[in-house]
C-alpha positions as protocol buffer text, in pm:
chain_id: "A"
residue {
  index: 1
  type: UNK
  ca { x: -9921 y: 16116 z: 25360 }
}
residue {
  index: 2
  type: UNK
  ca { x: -10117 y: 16440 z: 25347 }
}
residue {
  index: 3
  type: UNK
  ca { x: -10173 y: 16584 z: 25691 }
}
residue {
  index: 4
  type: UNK
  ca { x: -10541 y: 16730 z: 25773 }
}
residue {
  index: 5
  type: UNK
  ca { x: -10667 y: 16981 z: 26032 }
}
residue {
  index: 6
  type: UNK
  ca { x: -11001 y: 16943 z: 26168 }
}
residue {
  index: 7
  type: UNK
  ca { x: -11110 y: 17275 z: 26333 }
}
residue {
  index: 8
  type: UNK
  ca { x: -11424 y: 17309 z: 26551 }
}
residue {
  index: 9
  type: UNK
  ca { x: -11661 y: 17545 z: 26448 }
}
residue {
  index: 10
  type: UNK
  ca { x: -11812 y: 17752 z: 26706 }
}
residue {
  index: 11
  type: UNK
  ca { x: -11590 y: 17957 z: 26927 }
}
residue {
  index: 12
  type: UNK
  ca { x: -11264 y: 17862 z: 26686 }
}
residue {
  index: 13
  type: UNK
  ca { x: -11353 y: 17932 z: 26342 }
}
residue {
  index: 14
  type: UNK
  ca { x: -11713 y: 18172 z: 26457 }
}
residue {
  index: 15
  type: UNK
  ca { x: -11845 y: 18331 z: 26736 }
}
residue {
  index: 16
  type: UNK
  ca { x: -12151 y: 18168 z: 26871 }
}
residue {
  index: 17
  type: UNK
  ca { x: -12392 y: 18442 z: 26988 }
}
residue {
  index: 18
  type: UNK
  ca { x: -12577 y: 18296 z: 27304 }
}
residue {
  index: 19
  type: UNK
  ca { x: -12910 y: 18436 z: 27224 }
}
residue {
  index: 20
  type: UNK
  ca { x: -12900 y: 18272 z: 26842 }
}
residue {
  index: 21
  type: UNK
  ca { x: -13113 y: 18020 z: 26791 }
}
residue {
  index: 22
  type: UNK
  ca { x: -13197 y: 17772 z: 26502 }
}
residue {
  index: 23
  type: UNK
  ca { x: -12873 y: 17738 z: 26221 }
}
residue {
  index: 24
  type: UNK
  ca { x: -12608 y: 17951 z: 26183 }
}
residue {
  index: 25
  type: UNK
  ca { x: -12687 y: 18061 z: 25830 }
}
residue {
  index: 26
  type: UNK
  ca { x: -13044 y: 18232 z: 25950 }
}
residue {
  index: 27
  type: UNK
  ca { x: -12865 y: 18412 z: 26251 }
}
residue {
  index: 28
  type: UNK
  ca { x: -12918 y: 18803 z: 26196 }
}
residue {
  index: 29
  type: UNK
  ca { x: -12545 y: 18874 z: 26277 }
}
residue {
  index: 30
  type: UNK
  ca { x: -12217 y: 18607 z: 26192 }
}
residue {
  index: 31
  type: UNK
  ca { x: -11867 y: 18650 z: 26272 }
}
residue {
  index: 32
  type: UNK
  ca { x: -11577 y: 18493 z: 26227 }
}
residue {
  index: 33
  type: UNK
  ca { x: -11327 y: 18440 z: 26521 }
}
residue {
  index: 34
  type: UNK
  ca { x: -11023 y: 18717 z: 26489 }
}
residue {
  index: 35
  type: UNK
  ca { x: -10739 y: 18513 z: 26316 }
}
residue {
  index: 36
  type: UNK
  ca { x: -10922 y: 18248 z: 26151 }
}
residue {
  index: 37
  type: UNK
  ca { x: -10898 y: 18386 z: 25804 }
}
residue {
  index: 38
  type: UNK
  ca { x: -10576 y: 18428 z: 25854 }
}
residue {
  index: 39
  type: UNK
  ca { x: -10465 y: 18047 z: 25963 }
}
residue {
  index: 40
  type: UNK
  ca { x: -10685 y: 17938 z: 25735 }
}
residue {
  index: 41
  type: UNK
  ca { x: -10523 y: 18124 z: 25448 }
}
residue {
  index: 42
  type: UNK
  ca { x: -10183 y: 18026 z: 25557 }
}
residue {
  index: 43
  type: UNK
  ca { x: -10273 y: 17642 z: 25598 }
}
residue {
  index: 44
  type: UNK
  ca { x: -10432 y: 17653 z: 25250 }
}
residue {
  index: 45
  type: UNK
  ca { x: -10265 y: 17429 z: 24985 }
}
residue {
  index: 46
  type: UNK
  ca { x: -10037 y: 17327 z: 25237 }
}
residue {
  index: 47
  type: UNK
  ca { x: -10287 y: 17080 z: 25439 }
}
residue {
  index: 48
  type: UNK
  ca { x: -10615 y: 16985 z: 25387 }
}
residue {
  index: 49
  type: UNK
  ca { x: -10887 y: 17148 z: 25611 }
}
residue {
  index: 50
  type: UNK
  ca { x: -11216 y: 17025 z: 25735 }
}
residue {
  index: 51
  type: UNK
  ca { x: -11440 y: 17089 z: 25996 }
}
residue {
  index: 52
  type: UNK
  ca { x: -11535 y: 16896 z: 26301 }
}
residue {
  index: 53
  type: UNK
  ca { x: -11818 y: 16961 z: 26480 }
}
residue {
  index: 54
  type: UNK
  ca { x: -12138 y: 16851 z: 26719 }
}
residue {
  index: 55
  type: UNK
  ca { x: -12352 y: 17159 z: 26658 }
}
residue {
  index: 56
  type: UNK
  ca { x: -12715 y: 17007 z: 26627 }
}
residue {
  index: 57
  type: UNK
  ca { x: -12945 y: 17269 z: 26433 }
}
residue {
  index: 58
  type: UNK
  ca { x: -12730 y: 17240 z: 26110 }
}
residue {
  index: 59
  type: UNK
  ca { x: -12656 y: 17044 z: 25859 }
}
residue {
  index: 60
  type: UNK
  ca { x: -12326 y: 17028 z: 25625 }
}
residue {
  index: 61
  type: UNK
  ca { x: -12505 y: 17253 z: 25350 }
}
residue {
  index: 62
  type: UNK
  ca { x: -12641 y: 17519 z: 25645 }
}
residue {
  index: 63
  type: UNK
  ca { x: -12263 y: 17539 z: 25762 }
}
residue {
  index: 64
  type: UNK
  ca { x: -12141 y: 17604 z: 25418 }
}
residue {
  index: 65
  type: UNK
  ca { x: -12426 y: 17931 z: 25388 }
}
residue {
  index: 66
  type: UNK
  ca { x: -12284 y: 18045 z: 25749 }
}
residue {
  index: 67
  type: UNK
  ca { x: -11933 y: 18007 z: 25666 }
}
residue {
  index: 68
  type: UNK
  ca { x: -12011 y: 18195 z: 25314 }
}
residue {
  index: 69
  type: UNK
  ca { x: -12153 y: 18502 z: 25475 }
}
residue {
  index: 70
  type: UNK
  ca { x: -11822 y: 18539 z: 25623 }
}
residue {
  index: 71
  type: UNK
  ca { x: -11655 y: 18383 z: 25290 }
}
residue {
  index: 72
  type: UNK
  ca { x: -11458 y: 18116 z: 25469 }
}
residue {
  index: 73
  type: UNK
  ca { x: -11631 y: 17827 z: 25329 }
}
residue {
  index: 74
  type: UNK
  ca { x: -11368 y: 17767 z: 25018 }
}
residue {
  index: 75
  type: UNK
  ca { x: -11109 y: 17681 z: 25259 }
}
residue {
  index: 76
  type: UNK
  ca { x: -11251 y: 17369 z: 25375 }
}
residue {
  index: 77
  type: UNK
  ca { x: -11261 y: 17057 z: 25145 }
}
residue {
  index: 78
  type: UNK
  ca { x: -11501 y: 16884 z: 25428 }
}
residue {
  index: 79
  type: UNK
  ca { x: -11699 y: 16924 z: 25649 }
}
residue {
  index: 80
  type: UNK
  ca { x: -11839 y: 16681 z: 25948 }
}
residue {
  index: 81
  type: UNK
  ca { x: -12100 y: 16747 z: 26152 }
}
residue {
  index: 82
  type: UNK
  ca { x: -12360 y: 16585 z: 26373 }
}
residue {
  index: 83
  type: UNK
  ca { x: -12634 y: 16583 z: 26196 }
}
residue {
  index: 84
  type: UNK
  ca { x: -12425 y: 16403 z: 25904 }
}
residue {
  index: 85
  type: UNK
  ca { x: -12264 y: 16154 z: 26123 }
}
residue {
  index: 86
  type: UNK
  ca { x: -12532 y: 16073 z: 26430 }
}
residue {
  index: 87
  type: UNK
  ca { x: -12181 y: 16128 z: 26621 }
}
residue {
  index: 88
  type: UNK
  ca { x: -12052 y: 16414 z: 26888 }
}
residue {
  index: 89
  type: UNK
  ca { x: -11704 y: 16425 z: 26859 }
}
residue {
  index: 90
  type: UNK
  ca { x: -11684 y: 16243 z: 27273 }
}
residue {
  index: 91
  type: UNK
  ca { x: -11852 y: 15971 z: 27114 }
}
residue {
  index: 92
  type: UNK
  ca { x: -11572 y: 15700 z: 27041 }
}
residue {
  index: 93
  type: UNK
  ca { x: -11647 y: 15644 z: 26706 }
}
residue {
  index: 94
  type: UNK
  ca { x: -11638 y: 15939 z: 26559 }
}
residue {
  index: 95
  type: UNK
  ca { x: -11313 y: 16014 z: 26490 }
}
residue {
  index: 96
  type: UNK
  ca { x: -11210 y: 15705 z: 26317 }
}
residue {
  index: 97
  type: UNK
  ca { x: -11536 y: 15760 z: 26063 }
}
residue {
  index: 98
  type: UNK
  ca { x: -11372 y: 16129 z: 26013 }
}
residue {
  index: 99
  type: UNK
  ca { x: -10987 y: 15927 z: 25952 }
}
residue {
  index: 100
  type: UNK
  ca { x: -11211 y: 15670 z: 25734 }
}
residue {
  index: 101
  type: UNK
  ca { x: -11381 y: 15917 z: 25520 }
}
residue {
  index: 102
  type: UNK
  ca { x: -11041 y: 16098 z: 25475 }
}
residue {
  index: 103
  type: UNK
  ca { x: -10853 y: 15805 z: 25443 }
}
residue {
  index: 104
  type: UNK
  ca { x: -10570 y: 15913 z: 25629 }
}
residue {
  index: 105
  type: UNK
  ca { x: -10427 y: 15756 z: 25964 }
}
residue {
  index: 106
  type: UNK
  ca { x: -10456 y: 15945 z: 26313 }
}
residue {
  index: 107
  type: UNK
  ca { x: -10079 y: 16034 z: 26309 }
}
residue {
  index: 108
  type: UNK
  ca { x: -10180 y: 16316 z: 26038 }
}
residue {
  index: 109
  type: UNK
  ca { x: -10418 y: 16449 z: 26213 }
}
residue {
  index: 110
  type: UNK
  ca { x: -10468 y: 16756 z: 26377 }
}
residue {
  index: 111
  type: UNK
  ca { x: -10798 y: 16851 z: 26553 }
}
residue {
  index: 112
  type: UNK
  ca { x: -10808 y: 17262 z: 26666 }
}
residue {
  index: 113
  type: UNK
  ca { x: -11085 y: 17370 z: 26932 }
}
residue {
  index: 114
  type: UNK
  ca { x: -11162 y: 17562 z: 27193 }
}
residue {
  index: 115
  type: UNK
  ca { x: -11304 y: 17279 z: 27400 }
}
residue {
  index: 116
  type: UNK
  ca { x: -11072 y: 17105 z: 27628 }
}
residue {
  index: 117
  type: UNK
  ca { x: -11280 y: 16796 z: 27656 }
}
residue {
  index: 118
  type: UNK
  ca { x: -11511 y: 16796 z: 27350 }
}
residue {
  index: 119
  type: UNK
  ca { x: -11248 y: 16903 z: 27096 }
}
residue {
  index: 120
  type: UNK
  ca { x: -10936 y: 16799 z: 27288 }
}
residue {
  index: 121
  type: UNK
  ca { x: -10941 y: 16489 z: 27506 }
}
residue {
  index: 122
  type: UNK
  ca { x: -11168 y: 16341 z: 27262 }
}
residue {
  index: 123
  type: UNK
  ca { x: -10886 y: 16395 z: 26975 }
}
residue {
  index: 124
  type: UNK
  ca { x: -10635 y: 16267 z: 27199 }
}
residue {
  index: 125
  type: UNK
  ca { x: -10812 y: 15970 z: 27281 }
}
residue {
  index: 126
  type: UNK
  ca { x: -10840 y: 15892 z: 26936 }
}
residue {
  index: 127
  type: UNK
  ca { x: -10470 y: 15922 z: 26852 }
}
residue {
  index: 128
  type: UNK
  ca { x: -10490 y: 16265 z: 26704 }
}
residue {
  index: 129
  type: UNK
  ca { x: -10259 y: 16565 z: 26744 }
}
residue {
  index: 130
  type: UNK
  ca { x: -10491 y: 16866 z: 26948 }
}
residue {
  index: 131
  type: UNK
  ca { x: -10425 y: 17186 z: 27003 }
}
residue {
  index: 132
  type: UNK
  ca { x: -10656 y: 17397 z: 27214 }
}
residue {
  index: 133
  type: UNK
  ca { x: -10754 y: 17699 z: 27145 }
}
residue {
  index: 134
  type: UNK
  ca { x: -10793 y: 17916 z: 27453 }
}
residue {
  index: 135
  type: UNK
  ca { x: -10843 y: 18296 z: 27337 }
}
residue {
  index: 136
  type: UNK
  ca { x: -10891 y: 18410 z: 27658 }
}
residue {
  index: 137
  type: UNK
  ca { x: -10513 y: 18362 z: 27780 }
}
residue {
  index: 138
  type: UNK
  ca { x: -10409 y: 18192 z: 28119 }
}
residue {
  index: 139
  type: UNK
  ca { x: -10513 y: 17817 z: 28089 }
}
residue {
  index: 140
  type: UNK
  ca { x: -10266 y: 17638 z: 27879 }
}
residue {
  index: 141
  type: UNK
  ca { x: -10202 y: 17221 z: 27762 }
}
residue {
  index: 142
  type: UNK
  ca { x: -9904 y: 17091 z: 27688 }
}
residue {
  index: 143
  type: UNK
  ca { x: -9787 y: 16774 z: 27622 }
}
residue {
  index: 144
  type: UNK
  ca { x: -9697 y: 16469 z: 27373 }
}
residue {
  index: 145
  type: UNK
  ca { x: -9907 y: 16570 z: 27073 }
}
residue {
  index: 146
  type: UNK
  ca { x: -10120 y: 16840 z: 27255 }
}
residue {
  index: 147
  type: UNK
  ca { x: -10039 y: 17225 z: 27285 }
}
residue {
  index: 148
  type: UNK
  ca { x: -10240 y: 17543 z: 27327 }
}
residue {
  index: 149
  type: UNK
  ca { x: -10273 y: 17912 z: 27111 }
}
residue {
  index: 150
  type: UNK
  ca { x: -10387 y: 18165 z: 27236 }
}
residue {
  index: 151
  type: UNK
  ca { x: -10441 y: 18298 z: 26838 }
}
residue {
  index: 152
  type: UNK
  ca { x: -10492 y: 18113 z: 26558 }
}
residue {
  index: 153
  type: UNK
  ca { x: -10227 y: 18239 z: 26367 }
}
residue {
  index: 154
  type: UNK
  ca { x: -9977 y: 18058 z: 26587 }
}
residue {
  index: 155
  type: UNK
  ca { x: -10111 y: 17786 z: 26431 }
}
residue {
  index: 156
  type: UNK
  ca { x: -9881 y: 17702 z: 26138 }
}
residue {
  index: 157
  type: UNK
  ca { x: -9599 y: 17760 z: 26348 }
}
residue {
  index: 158
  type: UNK
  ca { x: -9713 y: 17482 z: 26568 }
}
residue {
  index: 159
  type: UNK
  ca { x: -9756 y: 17287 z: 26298 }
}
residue {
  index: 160
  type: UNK
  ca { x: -9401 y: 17304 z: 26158 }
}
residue {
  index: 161
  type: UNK
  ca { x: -9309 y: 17233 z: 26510 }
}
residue {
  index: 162
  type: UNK
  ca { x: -9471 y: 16908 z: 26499 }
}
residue {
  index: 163
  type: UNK
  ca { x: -9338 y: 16819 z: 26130 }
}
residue {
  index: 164
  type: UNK
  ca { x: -9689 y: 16846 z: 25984 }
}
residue {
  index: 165
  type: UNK
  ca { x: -9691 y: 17159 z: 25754 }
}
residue {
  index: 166
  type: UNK
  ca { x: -9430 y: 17173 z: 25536 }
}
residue {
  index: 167
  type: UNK
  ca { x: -9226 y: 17513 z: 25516 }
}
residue {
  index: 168
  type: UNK
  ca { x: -9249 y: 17732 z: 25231 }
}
């Protein structure tokens, strides 16, 4: 069975700017998080890659225009999002409607975010694998199906750690 990674958006794949408001796609100034292009490029082909998140002010096409102005939207087949799904990722149903509309089971699963209860716990909860993404060093998870990076291009080594990305 194919394995998926769900990343978050905001603060893994692009920096949220505070003082934005309203979508991502009319903010004067996007940015993509330092290493994302690069995991993304090295899970591509390999896995397939979505996006998970609760942001509010978009929906699935305004995600695709904010991820295009920092061309990273071709790397993910789907994306889910709050506005699509009536679901924040805490909420216990959301993660089996993101397994049912991928039609894949939670064991090939990996959800990446930098929010240990929003992103992680919730994953975990759900059966998923969950790696946190703490850029700012010190804090670190570890356990049965959990782990932290620091930078997201540990992430494919992680994932051949776990058996989940095949090696090239």
């Amino acid at each position: 069975m194919k394995t998926w990674v769900l990343f978050d958006w905001g603060g893994t794949l692009m920096r949220v700017f505070p003082e934005a408001r309203g979508p991502m796609k009319v903010w004067p100034r996007v940015e993509e998080i330092p290493g994302a292009r690069k995991a993304l490029h090295a899970l591509h082909g390999r896995v397939g890659i979505a996006l998970a998140t609760n942001a509010e002010d978009s929906t699935e096409e305004d995600i695709r225009a904010a991820l295009l102005r920092v061309d990273l939207d071709s790397f993910l087949k789907r994306i889910f999002c709050y506005r699509g799904l009536g679901l924040r990722k805490s909420d216990p149903g959301y993660f089996p409607r993101v397994l049912e509309a991928l039609r894949v089971d939670e064991a090939h699963v990996v959800m990446v975010g930098d929010d240990l209860v929003e992103d992680v716990e919730a994953a975990r909860a759900a059966g998923l694998y969950a790696v946190w993404f703490n850029p700012y060093g010190g804090d670190a998870r570890v356990g049965h199906h959990l782990t932290t990076v620091h930078h997201l291009e540990a992430l494919p080594g992680v994932l051949m750690g776990w058996g989940l990305l095949p090696r090239t």
